[in-house]
mmCIF file of C-alpha atoms in Angstrom:
data_model
loop_
_atom_site.group_PDB
_atom_site.id
_atom_site.type_symbol
_atom_site.label_atom_id
_atom_site.label_comp_id
_atom_site.label_asym_id
_atom_site.label_seq_id
_atom_site.Cartn_x
_atom_site.Cartn_y
_atom_site.Cartn_z
ATOM 1 C CA MET A 1145 17.707 2.603 -202.305
ATOM 2 C CA TRP A 1146 18.902 6.182 -202.462
ATOM 3 C CA PRO A 1147 21.500 7.465 -204.930
ATOM 4 C CA ASN A 1148 24.398 7.495 -202.474
ATOM 5 C CA GLY A 1149 27.004 5.465 -204.332
ATOM 6 C CA SER A 1150 27.178 1.743 -205.000
ATOM 7 C CA SER A 1151 29.825 1.090 -202.340
ATOM 8 C CA LEU A 1152 27.853 2.694 -199.495
ATOM 9 C CA GLY A 1153 25.271 1.094 -197.242
ATOM 10 C CA PRO A 1154 21.567 1.952 -197.140
ATOM 11 C CA CYS A 1155 21.856 4.339 -194.158
ATOM 12 C CA PHE A 1156 23.117 7.303 -196.167
ATOM 13 C CA ARG A 1157 20.673 9.842 -197.553
ATOM 14 C CA PRO A 1158 21.548 12.772 -199.811
ATOM 15 C CA THR A 1159 22.725 15.704 -197.683
ATOM 16 C CA ASN A 1160 23.731 19.275 -198.502
ATOM 17 C CA ILE A 1161 25.466 20.433 -195.315
ATOM 18 C CA THR A 1162 28.936 21.935 -195.383
ATOM 19 C CA LEU A 1163 31.773 21.348 -192.946
ATOM 20 C CA GLU A 1164 31.460 24.913 -191.646
ATOM 21 C CA GLU A 1165 27.785 24.350 -190.843
ATOM 22 C CA ARG A 1166 28.610 21.155 -188.997
ATOM 23 C CA ARG A 1167 31.196 22.996 -186.904
ATOM 24 C CA LEU A 1168 28.619 25.596 -185.909
ATOM 25 C CA ILE A 1169 25.987 22.996 -184.959
ATOM 26 C CA ALA A 1170 28.104 20.211 -183.475
ATOM 27 C CA SER A 1171 29.892 21.651 -180.441
ATOM 28 C CA PRO A 1172 32.176 19.061 -178.780
ATOM 29 C CA TRP A 1173 32.286 21.113 -175.558
ATOM 30 C CA PHE A 1174 28.518 21.217 -175.220
ATOM 31 C CA ALA A 1175 28.170 17.493 -175.962
ATOM 32 C CA ALA A 1176 30.947 16.555 -173.539
ATOM 33 C CA SER A 1177 29.569 18.826 -170.785
ATOM 34 C CA PHE A 1178 26.080 17.418 -171.300
ATOM 35 C CA CYS A 1179 27.336 13.840 -170.964
ATOM 36 C CA LEU A 1180 29.482 14.607 -167.914
ATOM 37 C CA VAL A 1181 26.579 16.296 -166.098
ATOM 38 C CA GLY A 1182 24.309 13.378 -166.930
ATOM 39 C CA LEU A 1183 26.827 10.772 -165.814
ATOM 40 C CA ALA A 1184 27.515 12.605 -162.555
ATOM 41 C CA SER A 1185 23.780 12.985 -161.868
ATOM 42 C CA ASN A 1186 23.066 9.291 -162.410
ATOM 43 C CA LEU A 1187 26.090 8.172 -160.390
ATOM 44 C CA LEU A 1188 24.947 10.390 -157.533
ATOM 45 C CA ALA A 1189 21.459 8.899 -157.746
ATOM 46 C CA LEU A 1190 22.915 5.382 -157.686
ATOM 47 C CA SER A 1191 24.889 6.163 -154.528
ATOM 48 C CA VAL A 1192 21.767 7.561 -152.843
ATOM 49 C CA LEU A 1193 19.783 4.509 -153.959
ATOM 50 C CA ALA A 1194 22.421 2.181 -152.527
ATOM 51 C CA GLY A 1195 21.928 3.746 -149.100
ATOM 52 C CA ALA A 1196 18.152 3.801 -149.349
ATOM 53 C CA ARG A 1197 17.906 0.109 -150.271
ATOM 54 C CA GLN A 1198 19.246 -0.967 -146.875
ATOM 55 C CA GLY A 1199 16.207 -1.947 -144.854
ATOM 56 C CA GLY A 1200 12.705 -0.684 -145.515
ATOM 57 C CA SER A 1201 9.457 -2.339 -146.455
ATOM 58 C CA TYR A 1202 8.934 -4.793 -149.294
ATOM 59 C CA ALA A 1203 6.874 -2.237 -151.224
ATOM 60 C CA ARG A 1204 9.596 0.385 -150.994
ATOM 61 C CA SER A 1205 12.260 -2.186 -151.868
ATOM 62 C CA SER A 1206 10.341 -3.092 -155.031
ATOM 63 C CA PHE A 1207 9.929 0.562 -155.973
ATOM 64 C CA LEU A 1208 13.649 1.223 -155.429
ATOM 65 C CA THR A 1209 14.442 -1.748 -157.666
ATOM 66 C CA PHE A 1210 12.533 -0.102 -160.511
ATOM 67 C CA LEU A 1211 14.292 3.188 -159.775
ATOM 68 C CA CYS A 1212 17.647 1.426 -159.851
ATOM 69 C CA GLY A 1213 16.781 -0.078 -163.233
ATOM 70 C CA LEU A 1214 15.758 3.358 -164.531
ATOM 71 C CA VAL A 1215 18.965 5.049 -163.342
ATOM 72 C CA LEU A 1216 21.122 2.231 -164.749
ATOM 73 C CA THR A 1217 19.312 2.577 -168.083
ATOM 74 C CA ASP A 1218 19.875 6.341 -168.217
ATOM 75 C CA LEU A 1219 23.517 5.966 -167.174
ATOM 76 C CA THR A 1220 24.271 3.319 -169.807
ATOM 77 C CA GLY A 1221 22.434 5.296 -172.472
ATOM 78 C CA LEU A 1222 24.530 8.386 -171.790
ATOM 79 C CA LEU A 1223 27.736 6.336 -171.876
ATOM 80 C CA VAL A 1224 26.993 4.606 -175.187
ATOM 81 C CA THR A 1225 25.410 7.424 -177.168
ATOM 82 C CA GLY A 1226 27.686 10.051 -175.631
ATOM 83 C CA ALA A 1227 30.821 8.161 -176.688
ATOM 84 C CA ILE A 1228 29.679 8.170 -180.325
ATOM 85 C CA VAL A 1229 28.338 11.730 -180.469
ATOM 86 C CA VAL A 1230 31.215 13.372 -178.572
ATOM 87 C CA SER A 1231 33.767 11.553 -180.756
ATOM 88 C CA GLN A 1232 31.983 12.696 -183.907
ATOM 89 C CA HIS A 1233 31.710 16.285 -182.693
ATOM 90 C CA ALA A 1234 35.358 16.358 -181.623
ATOM 91 C CA VAL A 1235 36.900 15.186 -184.908
ATOM 92 C CA LEU A 1236 33.947 15.772 -187.284
ATOM 93 C CA PHE A 1237 34.636 12.469 -189.016
ATOM 94 C CA ASP A 1238 32.868 11.693 -192.261
ATOM 95 C CA TRP A 1239 30.390 8.933 -191.479
ATOM 96 C CA ARG A 1240 30.611 7.664 -195.056
ATOM 97 C CA ALA A 1241 34.350 7.116 -194.713
ATOM 98 C CA VAL A 1242 34.302 5.665 -191.200
ATOM 99 C CA ASP A 1243 31.232 3.429 -191.547
ATOM 100 C CA PRO A 1244 30.517 2.693 -195.213
ATOM 101 C CA GLY A 1245 28.734 -0.550 -194.331
ATOM 102 C CA CYS A 1246 26.354 1.197 -191.875
ATOM 103 C CA ARG A 1247 27.170 -1.143 -188.979
ATOM 104 C CA LEU A 1248 27.870 1.694 -186.544
ATOM 105 C CA CYS A 1249 24.773 3.548 -187.748
ATOM 106 C CA GLN A 1250 22.570 0.510 -187.227
ATOM 107 C CA PHE A 1251 24.051 -0.032 -183.774
ATOM 108 C CA MET A 1252 23.379 3.586 -182.805
ATOM 109 C CA GLY A 1253 19.848 3.391 -184.191
ATOM 110 C CA VAL A 1254 19.096 0.346 -182.048
ATOM 111 C CA VAL A 1255 20.626 2.085 -179.033
ATOM 112 C CA MET A 1256 18.591 5.265 -179.584
ATOM 113 C CA VAL A 1257 15.301 3.375 -179.786
ATOM 114 C CA PHE A 1258 16.203 1.114 -176.861
ATOM 115 C CA PHE A 1259 17.193 3.908 -174.486
ATOM 116 C CA GLY A 1260 14.297 6.015 -175.704
ATOM 117 C CA LEU A 1261 11.579 3.501 -174.892
ATOM 118 C CA CYS A 1262 13.046 1.937 -171.740
ATOM 119 C CA PRO A 1263 12.509 4.960 -169.439
ATOM 120 C CA LEU A 1264 8.909 5.313 -170.616
ATOM 121 C CA TRP A 1265 8.121 1.625 -170.150
ATOM 122 C CA LEU A 1266 9.877 1.500 -166.785
ATOM 123 C CA GLY A 1267 7.788 4.486 -165.706
ATOM 124 C CA THR A 1268 4.651 2.546 -166.641
ATOM 125 C CA ALA A 1269 5.891 -0.510 -164.744
ATOM 126 C CA MET A 1270 6.518 1.650 -161.668
ATOM 127 C CA ALA A 1271 3.060 3.208 -161.979
ATOM 128 C CA SER A 1272 1.491 -0.272 -162.205
ATOM 129 C CA GLU A 1273 3.425 -1.462 -159.160
ATOM 130 C CA ARG A 1274 2.316 1.532 -157.080
ATOM 131 C CA TYR A 1275 -1.271 1.207 -158.327
ATOM 132 C CA LEU A 1276 -1.441 -2.396 -157.134
ATOM 133 C CA GLY A 1277 0.412 -1.595 -153.924
ATOM 134 C CA ILE A 1278 -1.993 1.212 -152.989
ATOM 135 C CA THR A 1279 -5.339 -0.077 -154.253
ATOM 136 C CA ARG A 1280 -4.775 -3.828 -153.683
ATOM 137 C CA PRO A 1281 -2.054 -4.151 -151.051
ATOM 138 C CA PHE A 1282 -2.900 -7.774 -150.152
ATOM 139 C CA SER A 1283 -3.169 -9.159 -153.689
ATOM 140 C CA ARG A 1284 0.542 -10.024 -154.045
ATOM 141 C CA PRO A 1285 3.046 -12.021 -151.970
ATOM 142 C CA ALA A 1286 5.329 -9.454 -150.366
ATOM 143 C CA ALA A 1287 8.406 -11.674 -150.255
ATOM 144 C CA ALA A 1288 8.500 -12.009 -154.049
ATOM 145 C CA SER A 1289 8.046 -8.295 -154.841
ATOM 146 C CA GLN A 1290 11.733 -7.464 -155.332
ATOM 147 C CA ARG A 1291 12.345 -10.591 -157.432
ATOM 148 C CA ARG A 1292 9.325 -9.748 -159.561
ATOM 149 C CA ALA A 1293 10.530 -6.154 -159.955
ATOM 150 C CA TRP A 1294 13.891 -7.245 -161.367
ATOM 151 C CA ALA A 1295 12.102 -9.682 -163.689
ATOM 152 C CA THR A 1296 9.906 -6.833 -164.923
ATOM 153 C CA VAL A 1297 12.947 -4.624 -165.520
ATOM 154 C CA GLY A 1298 14.524 -7.438 -167.543
ATOM 155 C CA LEU A 1299 11.316 -7.869 -169.539
ATOM 156 C CA VAL A 1300 11.253 -4.151 -170.349
ATOM 157 C CA TRP A 1301 14.876 -4.246 -171.495
ATOM 158 C CA GLY A 1302 14.228 -7.314 -173.658
ATOM 159 C CA SER A 1303 11.075 -5.857 -175.229
ATOM 160 C CA ALA A 1304 12.753 -2.530 -176.057
ATOM 161 C CA LEU A 1305 15.723 -4.352 -177.581
ATOM 162 C CA ALA A 1306 13.421 -6.525 -179.696
ATOM 163 C CA LEU A 1307 11.643 -3.441 -181.009
ATOM 164 C CA GLY A 1308 14.949 -1.710 -181.748
ATOM 165 C CA LEU A 1309 16.086 -4.693 -183.828
ATOM 166 C CA LEU A 1310 13.084 -4.545 -186.175
ATOM 167 C CA PRO A 1311 14.807 -2.317 -188.797
ATOM 168 C CA LEU A 1312 17.593 -4.890 -189.021
ATOM 169 C CA LEU A 1313 14.879 -7.402 -189.933
ATOM 170 C CA GLY A 1314 13.391 -5.196 -192.647
ATOM 171 C CA VAL A 1315 10.739 -3.183 -190.752
ATOM 172 C CA GLY A 1316 11.905 0.412 -191.072
ATOM 173 C CA ARG A 1317 15.414 1.790 -191.606
ATOM 174 C CA TYR A 1318 18.080 3.552 -189.587
ATOM 175 C CA THR A 1319 19.749 6.452 -191.392
ATOM 176 C CA VAL A 1320 22.334 9.123 -190.609
ATOM 177 C CA GLN A 1321 20.538 12.275 -189.447
ATOM 178 C CA TYR A 1322 21.308 15.977 -189.688
ATOM 179 C CA PRO A 1323 23.973 17.261 -189.088
ATOM 180 C CA GLY A 1324 25.606 13.854 -189.679
ATOM 181 C CA SER A 1325 26.481 12.995 -186.078
ATOM 182 C CA TRP A 1326 23.775 10.488 -185.105
ATOM 183 C CA CYS A 1327 21.485 7.790 -186.505
ATOM 184 C CA PHE A 1328 17.791 7.263 -185.928
ATOM 185 C CA LEU A 1329 14.668 5.881 -187.575
ATOM 186 C CA THR A 1330 13.778 7.186 -191.043
ATOM 187 C CA LEU A 1331 10.877 9.599 -191.558
ATOM 188 C CA GLY A 1332 10.130 8.106 -194.973
ATOM 189 C CA ALA A 1333 6.906 7.251 -196.738
ATOM 190 C CA GLN A 1334 7.689 3.583 -197.364
ATOM 191 C CA PRO A 1335 5.379 1.177 -195.500
ATOM 192 C CA GLY A 1336 8.180 -0.126 -193.284
ATOM 193 C CA ASP A 1337 9.292 3.361 -192.288
ATOM 194 C CA VAL A 1338 5.717 4.446 -191.548
ATOM 195 C CA ALA A 1339 4.982 1.303 -189.534
ATOM 196 C CA PHE A 1340 8.146 1.550 -187.449
ATOM 197 C CA GLY A 1341 7.762 5.285 -186.850
ATOM 198 C CA LEU A 1342 4.161 4.863 -185.728
ATOM 199 C CA LEU A 1343 5.070 1.871 -183.569
ATOM 200 C CA PHE A 1344 7.763 3.876 -181.785
ATOM 201 C CA SER A 1345 5.500 6.900 -181.294
ATOM 202 C CA LEU A 1346 2.324 5.053 -180.306
ATOM 203 C CA LEU A 1347 4.022 2.703 -177.843
ATOM 204 C CA GLY A 1348 5.758 5.622 -176.180
ATOM 205 C CA GLY A 1349 2.578 7.702 -176.086
ATOM 206 C CA PHE A 1350 0.497 4.796 -174.817
ATOM 207 C CA SER A 1351 2.943 4.131 -171.987
ATOM 208 C CA LEU A 1352 2.792 7.792 -170.926
ATOM 209 C CA GLY A 1353 -1.015 7.779 -171.083
ATOM 210 C CA LEU A 1354 -1.261 4.585 -169.044
ATOM 211 C CA SER A 1355 1.178 5.978 -166.477
ATOM 212 C CA PHE A 1356 -0.944 9.123 -166.172
ATOM 213 C CA LEU A 1357 -4.114 7.071 -165.625
ATOM 214 C CA LEU A 1358 -2.601 4.739 -163.023
ATOM 215 C CA ASN A 1359 -0.842 7.552 -161.169
ATOM 216 C CA THR A 1360 -4.039 9.609 -161.078
ATOM 217 C CA ILE A 1361 -5.967 6.711 -159.527
ATOM 218 C CA SER A 1362 -3.164 6.078 -157.020
ATOM 219 C CA VAL A 1363 -2.997 9.727 -155.960
ATOM 220 C CA ALA A 1364 -6.778 9.918 -155.680
ATOM 221 C CA THR A 1365 -6.759 6.810 -153.477
ATOM 222 C CA LEU A 1366 -4.083 8.284 -151.210
ATOM 223 C CA CYS A 1367 -6.025 11.545 -150.914
ATOM 224 C CA HIS A 1368 -9.194 9.608 -150.086
ATOM 225 C CA VAL A 1369 -7.401 7.702 -147.331
ATOM 226 C CA TYR A 1370 -5.887 10.893 -145.945
ATOM 227 C CA HIS A 1371 -9.104 12.900 -145.903
ATOM 228 C CA GLY A 1372 -11.814 10.237 -145.765
ATOM 229 C CA GLN A 1373 -13.799 9.185 -142.720
ATOM 230 C CA GLU A 1374 -11.711 6.047 -142.277
ATOM 231 C CA ALA A 1375 -8.517 8.115 -142.056
ATOM 232 C CA ALA A 1376 -8.513 7.710 -138.294
ATOM 233 C CA GLN A 1377 -8.053 3.963 -138.718
ATOM 234 C CA GLN A 1378 -5.536 3.859 -141.585
ATOM 235 C CA ARG A 1379 -3.331 6.624 -142.901
ATOM 236 C CA PRO A 1380 -0.704 5.998 -145.584
ATOM 237 C CA ARG A 1381 2.854 6.079 -144.396
ATOM 238 C CA ASP A 1382 5.106 8.936 -145.399
ATOM 239 C CA CYS A 1383 7.091 6.631 -147.698
ATOM 240 C CA GLU A 1384 3.997 5.961 -149.830
ATOM 241 C CA VAL A 1385 3.487 9.680 -150.378
ATOM 242 C CA GLU A 1386 7.206 10.050 -151.118
ATOM 243 C CA MET A 1387 7.128 7.287 -153.732
ATOM 244 C CA MET A 1388 4.096 8.792 -155.454
ATOM 245 C CA ALA A 1389 5.706 12.249 -155.505
ATOM 246 C CA GLN A 1390 8.801 10.787 -157.143
ATOM 247 C CA LEU A 1391 6.726 8.801 -159.611
ATOM 248 C CA MET A 1392 4.640 11.828 -160.588
ATOM 249 C CA GLY A 1393 7.845 13.822 -161.099
ATOM 250 C CA ILE A 1394 9.305 11.098 -163.336
ATOM 251 C CA MET A 1395 6.088 11.000 -165.381
ATOM 252 C CA VAL A 1396 5.972 14.788 -165.843
ATOM 253 C CA VAL A 1397 9.637 14.925 -166.897
ATOM 254 C CA ALA A 1398 9.186 12.054 -169.372
ATOM 255 C CA SER A 1399 6.079 13.655 -170.870
ATOM 256 C CA ILE A 1400 7.751 17.045 -171.351
ATOM 257 C CA CYS A 1401 10.906 15.521 -172.818
ATOM 258 C CA TRP A 1402 9.518 12.777 -175.061
ATOM 259 C CA MET A 1403 6.019 13.775 -176.197
ATOM 260 C CA PRO A 1404 7.204 16.495 -178.654
ATOM 261 C CA LEU A 1405 9.480 14.012 -180.443
ATOM 262 C CA GLN A 1406 6.840 11.276 -180.561
ATOM 263 C CA VAL A 1407 4.178 13.609 -181.908
ATOM 264 C CA PHE A 1408 6.606 15.006 -184.477
ATOM 265 C CA ILE A 1409 7.562 11.505 -185.712
ATOM 266 C CA ALA A 1410 3.909 10.468 -186.072
ATOM 267 C CA GLN A 1411 3.032 13.674 -187.920
ATOM 268 C CA SER A 1412 6.051 13.368 -190.233
ATOM 269 C CA VAL A 1413 5.461 9.769 -191.360
ATOM 270 C CA LEU A 1414 1.735 10.431 -191.890
ATOM 271 C CA ARG A 1415 2.178 13.746 -193.680
ATOM 272 C CA SER A 1416 0.691 14.166 -197.135
ATOM 273 C CA PRO A 1417 2.588 14.941 -199.286
ATOM 274 C CA PRO A 1418 5.382 12.933 -197.588
ATOM 275 C CA ALA A 1419 7.982 14.791 -195.557
ATOM 276 C CA MET A 1420 10.754 12.854 -197.307
ATOM 277 C CA SER A 1421 11.236 12.992 -201.061
ATOM 278 C CA PRO A 1422 11.660 9.797 -203.121
ATOM 279 C CA THR A 1423 15.414 10.525 -203.218
ATOM 280 C CA GLY A 1424 15.592 10.509 -199.396
ATOM 281 C CA GLN A 1425 15.839 14.245 -198.777
ATOM 282 C CA LEU A 1426 14.114 16.089 -195.945
ATOM 283 C CA SER A 1427 13.586 19.817 -195.839
ATOM 284 C CA ARG A 1428 16.073 21.719 -193.716
ATOM 285 C CA ALA A 1429 13.264 22.839 -191.392
ATOM 286 C CA THR A 1430 12.204 19.208 -190.789
ATOM 287 C CA GLU A 1431 15.788 18.127 -190.116
ATOM 288 C CA GLN A 1432 16.327 20.971 -187.650
ATOM 289 C CA GLN A 1433 13.051 20.225 -185.855
ATOM 290 C CA LEU A 1434 14.000 16.571 -185.485
ATOM 291 C CA LEU A 1435 17.383 17.565 -184.022
ATOM 292 C CA ILE A 1436 15.791 20.003 -181.544
ATOM 293 C CA TYR A 1437 13.178 17.490 -180.365
ATOM 294 C CA LEU A 1438 15.854 14.827 -179.972
ATOM 295 C CA ARG A 1439 17.978 17.140 -177.830
ATOM 296 C CA VAL A 1440 14.953 17.924 -175.667
ATOM 297 C CA ALA A 1441 14.295 14.182 -175.242
ATOM 298 C CA THR A 1442 17.858 13.520 -174.092
ATOM 299 C CA TRP A 1443 17.348 15.841 -171.111
ATOM 300 C CA ASN A 1444 15.214 13.066 -169.643
ATOM 301 C CA GLN A 1445 18.381 11.118 -168.841
ATOM 302 C CA ILE A 1446 19.715 14.022 -166.771
ATOM 303 C CA LEU A 1447 16.477 15.038 -165.033
ATOM 304 C CA ASP A 1448 15.334 11.541 -163.991
ATOM 305 C CA PRO A 1449 17.960 11.071 -161.256
ATOM 306 C CA TRP A 1450 17.355 14.561 -159.874
ATOM 307 C CA VAL A 1451 13.654 13.822 -159.467
ATOM 308 C CA TYR A 1452 14.553 11.006 -157.090
ATOM 309 C CA ILE A 1453 17.337 12.976 -155.369
ATOM 310 C CA LEU A 1454 15.238 16.093 -154.710
ATOM 311 C CA PHE A 1455 11.878 14.441 -153.965
ATOM 312 C CA ARG A 1456 13.126 12.475 -150.968
ATOM 313 C CA ARG A 1457 11.644 13.037 -147.524
ATOM 314 C CA ALA A 1458 14.974 14.193 -146.105
ATOM 315 C CA VAL A 1459 15.266 16.962 -148.708
ATOM 316 C CA ILE A 1460 11.631 18.018 -148.419
ATOM 317 C CA ARG A 1461 11.910 18.254 -144.623
ATOM 318 C CA ARG A 1462 14.922 20.523 -144.920
ATOM 319 C CA LEU A 1463 13.133 22.771 -147.415
ATOM 320 C CA ARG A 1464 9.746 22.792 -145.667
ATOM 321 C CA PRO A 1465 10.175 21.893 -141.965
ATOM 322 C CA ARG A 1466 6.717 23.181 -141.037
ATOM 323 C CA LEU A 1467 5.029 20.981 -143.629
ATOM 324 C CA SER A 1468 7.022 17.994 -142.388
ATOM 325 C CA ALA A 1469 6.016 18.653 -138.777
ATOM 326 C CA ARG A 1470 2.368 18.863 -139.773
ATOM 327 C CA ALA A 1471 2.616 15.571 -141.684
ATOM 328 C CA ARG A 1472 4.174 13.855 -138.682
ATOM 329 C CA SER A 1473 1.424 15.142 -136.398
ATOM 330 C CA LEU A 1474 -1.180 13.746 -138.778
ATOM 331 C CA SER A 1475 0.502 10.363 -138.815
ATOM 332 C CA LEU A 1476 0.165 10.179 -135.011
ATOM 333 C CA GLN A 1477 -3.623 10.630 -135.045
ATOM 334 C CA PRO A 1478 -4.462 6.982 -135.826
ATOM 335 C CA GLN A 1479 -2.408 5.851 -132.833
ATOM 336 C CA LEU A 1480 -4.133 8.333 -130.492
ATOM 337 C CA THR A 1481 -7.581 7.313 -131.655
ATOM 338 C CA ARG A 1482 -6.885 3.618 -131.311
ATOM 339 C CA ARG A 1483 -5.461 3.655 -127.779
ATOM 340 C CA PRO A 1484 -8.789 3.934 -125.875
ATOM 341 C CA THR A 1485 -10.205 0.982 -127.793
ATOM 342 C CA GLU A 1486 -7.192 -1.223 -127.189
ATOM 343 C CA GLN A 1487 -7.507 -1.052 -123.373
#
């Protein structure tokens, strides 16, 4: 327990930031604009997804189900976290006065972990689905693919929520973070803090690594089918290439946004001497780094929908009509080579 007053909950660490500093760091206009852009981007992606889900193959329907789950996750995350952060930045309320029992802080901590891990795990689930669909297309019943996709999305949500609830059960702690406008896991040296910090970082890093491996195999398989000797008999449809392009874009965005924060958390909880003092204080440089990496990670919620919106065939054909025409001419070659044998 830190020396924060007997009437306060365990989420408050000693801080030495003034109200003027908080005003300079916590801009309500930036936070509100960020949330509005993110909400508009995800709502636009949902409307495009609603049109794309009408018709299509079972494989594409399953992939769009995962995409829908990802966009819904990002949209809800922006709504929940944005409501708390924008309100705090607008009025600069004192967290100790508003939430002395740490209930709001614990709720925000669970939300931050949940919406941080869900996009990474959903990306891995999408990579696994495409890996099986490309390398073993006949190993699964097609009619159950969409039902199984929604079940997988639900499993990801449940697993991320269970992990986020661990600090409420005594594994790790959620504390108010610099500049006093958000709550997240604690970069302390206690065994629970170290275990929870490493669990968050390693699970996120492992999901990104697994996605990279599965996507690499899937892309290599598609390239082999396109350029191999059996290409005249079976060429992947344009939608398969489109789905892989979108999936690779989602993976790259998630890696750029989340890997710095995950590496920083792992380094901080394993640092010797510890990054956090026994009284619960972090150096100002460590607090500022954590805030910067967190802000970088939140861009994932804005960029995810644009990966799907911009990496669609309709958009690519408008930007590169010559490339599209060449792809269509290649897709006709199997039909031309098969016609003499069918007569």
